[in-house]
């Protein structure tokens, strides 16, 4: 885990609780999963925006019908 991931894991563990009646803390393993999901979504979304604004030679595939 790199420094950026460690920062986000710590933030999640400090600032979030699970959506249950007794609101248990988010453990490090769960926080790591959320961080990897966030990073994957963020990178894909930002890349898609970048391509649309900067690359005229490629585009997203058409969705199958």
Short mmCIF file of N, CA, C and O in Angstrom, two decimals:
data_model
loop_
_atom_site.label_atom_id
_atom_site.label_comp_id
_atom_site.label_asym_id
_atom_site.label_seq_id
_atom_site.Cartn_x
_atom_site.Cartn_y
_atom_site.Cartn_z
N UNK A 1 0.85 -1.17 0.00
CA UNK A 1 0.00 0.00 0.00
C UNK A 1 0.90 1.24 0.00
O UNK A 1 1.81 1.35 0.80
N UNK A 2 0.62 2.15 -0.92
CA UNK A 2 1.44 3.35 -0.98
C UNK A 2 0.91 4.41 -0.01
O UNK A 2 -0.10 4.22 0.66
N UNK A 3 1.62 5.52 0.06
CA UNK A 3 1.29 6.58 1.03
C UNK A 3 -0.12 7.12 0.80
O UNK A 3 -0.87 7.37 1.76
N UNK A 4 -0.51 7.32 -0.45
CA UNK A 4 -1.83 7.84 -0.77
C UNK A 4 -2.92 6.89 -0.26
O UNK A 4 -3.89 7.32 0.36
N UNK A 5 -2.74 5.59 -0.50
CA UNK A 5 -3.70 4.60 -0.02
C UNK A 5 -3.76 4.58 1.49
O UNK A 5 -4.84 4.51 2.08
N UNK A 6 -2.60 4.64 2.14
CA UNK A 6 -2.55 4.66 3.61
C UNK A 6 -3.30 5.86 4.17
O UNK A 6 -4.01 5.75 5.17
N UNK A 7 -3.12 7.01 3.52
CA UNK A 7 -3.82 8.23 3.95
C UNK A 7 -5.33 8.03 3.87
O UNK A 7 -6.06 8.37 4.80
N UNK A 8 -5.81 7.49 2.76
CA UNK A 8 -7.25 7.28 2.59
C UNK A 8 -7.78 6.23 3.55
O UNK A 8 -8.86 6.40 4.12
N UNK A 9 -7.05 5.15 3.77
CA UNK A 9 -7.47 4.11 4.71
C UNK A 9 -7.60 4.73 6.11
O UNK A 9 -8.60 4.52 6.80
N UNK A 10 -6.61 5.50 6.52
CA UNK A 10 -6.68 6.15 7.82
C UNK A 10 -7.86 7.08 7.94
O UNK A 10 -8.56 7.12 8.96
N UNK A 11 -8.12 7.83 6.87
CA UNK A 11 -9.27 8.76 6.87
C UNK A 11 -10.58 7.99 7.02
O UNK A 11 -11.44 8.37 7.82
N UNK A 12 -10.73 6.92 6.27
CA UNK A 12 -11.95 6.12 6.34
C UNK A 12 -12.13 5.55 7.74
O UNK A 12 -13.21 5.61 8.32
N UNK A 13 -11.06 5.01 8.31
CA UNK A 13 -11.15 4.40 9.63
C UNK A 13 -11.45 5.44 10.71
O UNK A 13 -12.15 5.14 11.69
N UNK A 14 -10.97 6.66 10.53
CA UNK A 14 -11.20 7.73 11.52
C UNK A 14 -12.57 8.37 11.38
O UNK A 14 -13.17 8.79 12.37
N UNK A 15 -13.08 8.48 10.16
CA UNK A 15 -14.26 9.31 9.90
C UNK A 15 -15.54 8.55 9.56
O UNK A 15 -16.61 9.16 9.50
N UNK A 16 -15.47 7.25 9.33
CA UNK A 16 -16.65 6.51 8.90
C UNK A 16 -16.94 5.34 9.83
O UNK A 16 -16.03 4.76 10.43
N UNK A 17 -18.21 4.99 9.93
CA UNK A 17 -18.66 3.81 10.65
C UNK A 17 -19.56 3.02 9.72
O UNK A 17 -20.06 3.53 8.73
N UNK A 18 -19.78 1.75 10.05
CA UNK A 18 -20.64 0.91 9.22
C UNK A 18 -22.10 1.27 9.46
O UNK A 18 -22.47 1.76 10.51
N UNK A 19 -22.92 1.03 8.46
CA UNK A 19 -24.35 1.32 8.54
C UNK A 19 -25.09 0.20 9.25
O UNK A 19 -25.84 -0.54 8.67
N UNK A 20 -24.83 0.09 10.53
CA UNK A 20 -25.51 -0.89 11.36
C UNK A 20 -25.96 -0.19 12.63
O UNK A 20 -25.47 0.90 12.96
N UNK A 21 -26.87 -0.82 13.36
CA UNK A 21 -27.46 -0.18 14.53
C UNK A 21 -26.43 0.31 15.54
O UNK A 21 -26.50 1.42 16.03
N UNK A 22 -25.43 -0.51 15.83
CA UNK A 22 -24.42 -0.11 16.82
C UNK A 22 -23.25 0.64 16.20
O UNK A 22 -22.32 1.02 16.89
N UNK A 23 -23.29 0.88 14.89
CA UNK A 23 -22.28 1.63 14.15
C UNK A 23 -20.84 1.23 14.48
O UNK A 23 -20.05 2.03 14.98
N UNK A 24 -20.47 -0.02 14.18
CA UNK A 24 -19.08 -0.42 14.43
C UNK A 24 -18.12 0.32 13.51
O UNK A 24 -18.51 0.76 12.43
N UNK A 25 -16.88 0.49 13.94
CA UNK A 25 -15.91 1.18 13.08
C UNK A 25 -15.61 0.35 11.83
O UNK A 25 -15.81 -0.85 11.81
N UNK A 26 -15.14 1.03 10.81
CA UNK A 26 -14.71 0.36 9.59
C UNK A 26 -13.30 -0.15 9.85
O UNK A 26 -12.42 0.60 10.28
N UNK A 27 -13.07 -1.45 9.65
CA UNK A 27 -11.74 -1.99 9.91
C UNK A 27 -10.81 -1.73 8.73
O UNK A 27 -11.22 -1.29 7.66
N UNK A 28 -9.53 -2.01 8.93
CA UNK A 28 -8.51 -1.70 7.93
C UNK A 28 -8.73 -2.47 6.63
O UNK A 28 -8.53 -1.94 5.54
N UNK A 29 -9.15 -3.71 6.73
CA UNK A 29 -9.38 -4.53 5.54
C UNK A 29 -10.51 -3.94 4.69
O UNK A 29 -10.36 -3.76 3.47
N UNK A 30 -11.64 -3.62 5.33
CA UNK A 30 -12.75 -3.00 4.60
C UNK A 30 -12.35 -1.65 4.02
O UNK A 30 -12.68 -1.32 2.88
N UNK A 31 -11.64 -0.85 4.79
CA UNK A 31 -11.20 0.46 4.32
C UNK A 31 -10.32 0.31 3.07
O UNK A 31 -10.45 1.08 2.12
N UNK A 32 -9.45 -0.69 3.08
CA UNK A 32 -8.59 -0.93 1.92
C UNK A 32 -9.39 -1.27 0.68
O UNK A 32 -9.06 -0.84 -0.43
N UNK A 33 -10.46 -2.03 0.85
CA UNK A 33 -11.33 -2.38 -0.29
C UNK A 33 -11.99 -1.11 -0.84
O UNK A 33 -12.02 -0.89 -2.05
N UNK A 34 -12.52 -0.27 0.06
CA UNK A 34 -13.16 0.97 -0.38
C UNK A 34 -12.16 1.87 -1.11
O UNK A 34 -12.50 2.49 -2.12
N UNK A 35 -10.94 1.94 -0.62
CA UNK A 35 -9.92 2.77 -1.26
C UNK A 35 -9.61 2.27 -2.66
O UNK A 35 -9.56 3.05 -3.61
N UNK A 36 -9.44 0.96 -2.82
CA UNK A 36 -9.15 0.42 -4.15
C UNK A 36 -10.31 0.64 -5.11
O UNK A 36 -10.11 0.97 -6.28
N UNK A 37 -11.54 0.51 -4.62
CA UNK A 37 -12.71 0.77 -5.46
C UNK A 37 -12.74 2.24 -5.87
O UNK A 37 -12.98 2.57 -7.04
N UNK A 38 -12.50 3.13 -4.92
CA UNK A 38 -12.49 4.57 -5.19
C UNK A 38 -11.43 4.93 -6.21
O UNK A 38 -11.70 5.64 -7.19
N UNK A 39 -10.22 4.43 -6.02
CA UNK A 39 -9.12 4.75 -6.93
C UNK A 39 -9.44 4.25 -8.34
O UNK A 39 -9.24 4.97 -9.32
N UNK A 40 -9.96 3.03 -8.45
CA UNK A 40 -10.31 2.49 -9.77
C UNK A 40 -11.36 3.34 -10.47
O UNK A 40 -11.21 3.69 -11.64
N UNK A 41 -12.42 3.68 -9.75
CA UNK A 41 -13.49 4.51 -10.35
C UNK A 41 -12.97 5.89 -10.71
O UNK A 41 -13.26 6.43 -11.77
N UNK A 42 -12.21 6.49 -9.81
CA UNK A 42 -11.69 7.84 -10.03
C UNK A 42 -10.80 7.88 -11.27
O UNK A 42 -10.95 8.75 -12.14
N UNK A 43 -9.89 6.93 -11.37
CA UNK A 43 -8.96 6.91 -12.51
C UNK A 43 -9.71 6.70 -13.81
O UNK A 43 -9.46 7.40 -14.80
N UNK A 44 -10.64 5.77 -13.84
CA UNK A 44 -11.42 5.53 -15.07
C UNK A 44 -12.20 6.77 -15.47
O UNK A 44 -12.19 7.17 -16.64
N UNK A 45 -12.89 7.38 -14.51
CA UNK A 45 -13.70 8.56 -14.83
C UNK A 45 -12.84 9.73 -15.31
O UNK A 45 -13.19 10.40 -16.29
N UNK A 46 -11.73 9.98 -14.64
CA UNK A 46 -10.86 11.08 -15.04
C UNK A 46 -10.20 10.81 -16.38
O UNK A 46 -10.05 11.70 -17.20
N UNK A 47 -9.82 9.55 -16.63
CA UNK A 47 -9.23 9.22 -17.92
C UNK A 47 -10.24 9.44 -19.04
O UNK A 47 -9.91 10.01 -20.08
N UNK A 48 -11.49 9.00 -18.82
CA UNK A 48 -12.51 9.20 -19.84
C UNK A 48 -12.70 10.68 -20.16
O UNK A 48 -12.82 11.07 -21.32
N UNK A 49 -12.70 11.53 -19.14
CA UNK A 49 -12.81 12.98 -19.36
C UNK A 49 -11.61 13.49 -20.14
O UNK A 49 -11.73 14.30 -21.06
N UNK A 50 -10.42 13.03 -19.77
CA UNK A 50 -9.19 13.48 -20.42
C UNK A 50 -9.20 13.09 -21.89
O UNK A 50 -8.86 13.91 -22.76
N UNK A 51 -9.59 11.86 -22.20
CA UNK A 51 -9.63 11.40 -23.59
C UNK A 51 -10.56 12.28 -24.41
O UNK A 51 -10.21 12.71 -25.51
N UNK A 52 -11.75 12.55 -23.88
CA UNK A 52 -12.73 13.36 -24.62
C UNK A 52 -12.18 14.74 -24.94
O UNK A 52 -12.45 15.29 -26.00
N UNK A 53 -11.38 15.31 -24.05
CA UNK A 53 -10.86 16.65 -24.27
C UNK A 53 -9.53 16.71 -24.98
O UNK A 53 -9.13 17.77 -25.47
N UNK A 54 -8.79 15.58 -25.06
CA UNK A 54 -7.42 15.66 -25.55
C UNK A 54 -7.03 14.67 -26.64
O UNK A 54 -5.95 14.80 -27.21
N UNK A 55 -7.85 13.69 -26.92
CA UNK A 55 -7.46 12.66 -27.88
C UNK A 55 -8.52 12.51 -28.97
O UNK A 55 -9.59 11.95 -28.73
N UNK A 56 -8.20 12.99 -30.14
CA UNK A 56 -9.16 12.87 -31.24
C UNK A 56 -9.03 11.54 -31.98
O UNK A 56 -9.89 11.21 -32.79
N UNK A 57 -7.98 10.77 -31.71
CA UNK A 57 -7.77 9.53 -32.47
C UNK A 57 -8.35 8.28 -31.79
O UNK A 57 -8.28 7.20 -32.35
N UNK A 58 -8.94 8.40 -30.58
CA UNK A 58 -9.59 7.26 -29.94
C UNK A 58 -10.92 7.74 -29.34
O UNK A 58 -11.12 8.92 -29.08
N UNK A 59 -11.82 6.78 -29.14
CA UNK A 59 -13.08 7.08 -28.47
C UNK A 59 -13.60 5.79 -27.82
O UNK A 59 -13.13 4.70 -28.12
N UNK A 60 -14.58 5.95 -26.92
CA UNK A 60 -15.14 4.79 -26.24
C UNK A 60 -15.92 3.91 -27.22
O UNK A 60 -16.50 4.40 -28.18
N UNK A 61 -15.91 2.61 -26.93
CA UNK A 61 -16.68 1.67 -27.75
C UNK A 61 -18.16 1.95 -27.60
O UNK A 61 -18.61 2.40 -26.55
N UNK A 62 -18.90 1.66 -28.66
CA UNK A 62 -20.36 1.79 -28.60
C UNK A 62 -20.90 0.63 -27.76
O UNK A 62 -20.41 -0.49 -27.84
N UNK A 63 -21.89 0.91 -26.94
CA UNK A 63 -22.51 -0.12 -26.11
C UNK A 63 -23.31 -1.06 -27.00
O UNK A 63 -24.04 -0.61 -27.89
N UNK A 64 -23.19 -2.38 -26.77
CA UNK A 64 -23.96 -3.33 -27.58
C UNK A 64 -25.46 -3.19 -27.27
O UNK A 64 -25.84 -2.88 -26.16
N UNK A 65 -26.26 -3.43 -28.27
CA UNK A 65 -27.71 -3.32 -28.09
C UNK A 65 -28.32 -4.59 -27.60
O UNK A 65 -27.90 -5.63 -27.70
#
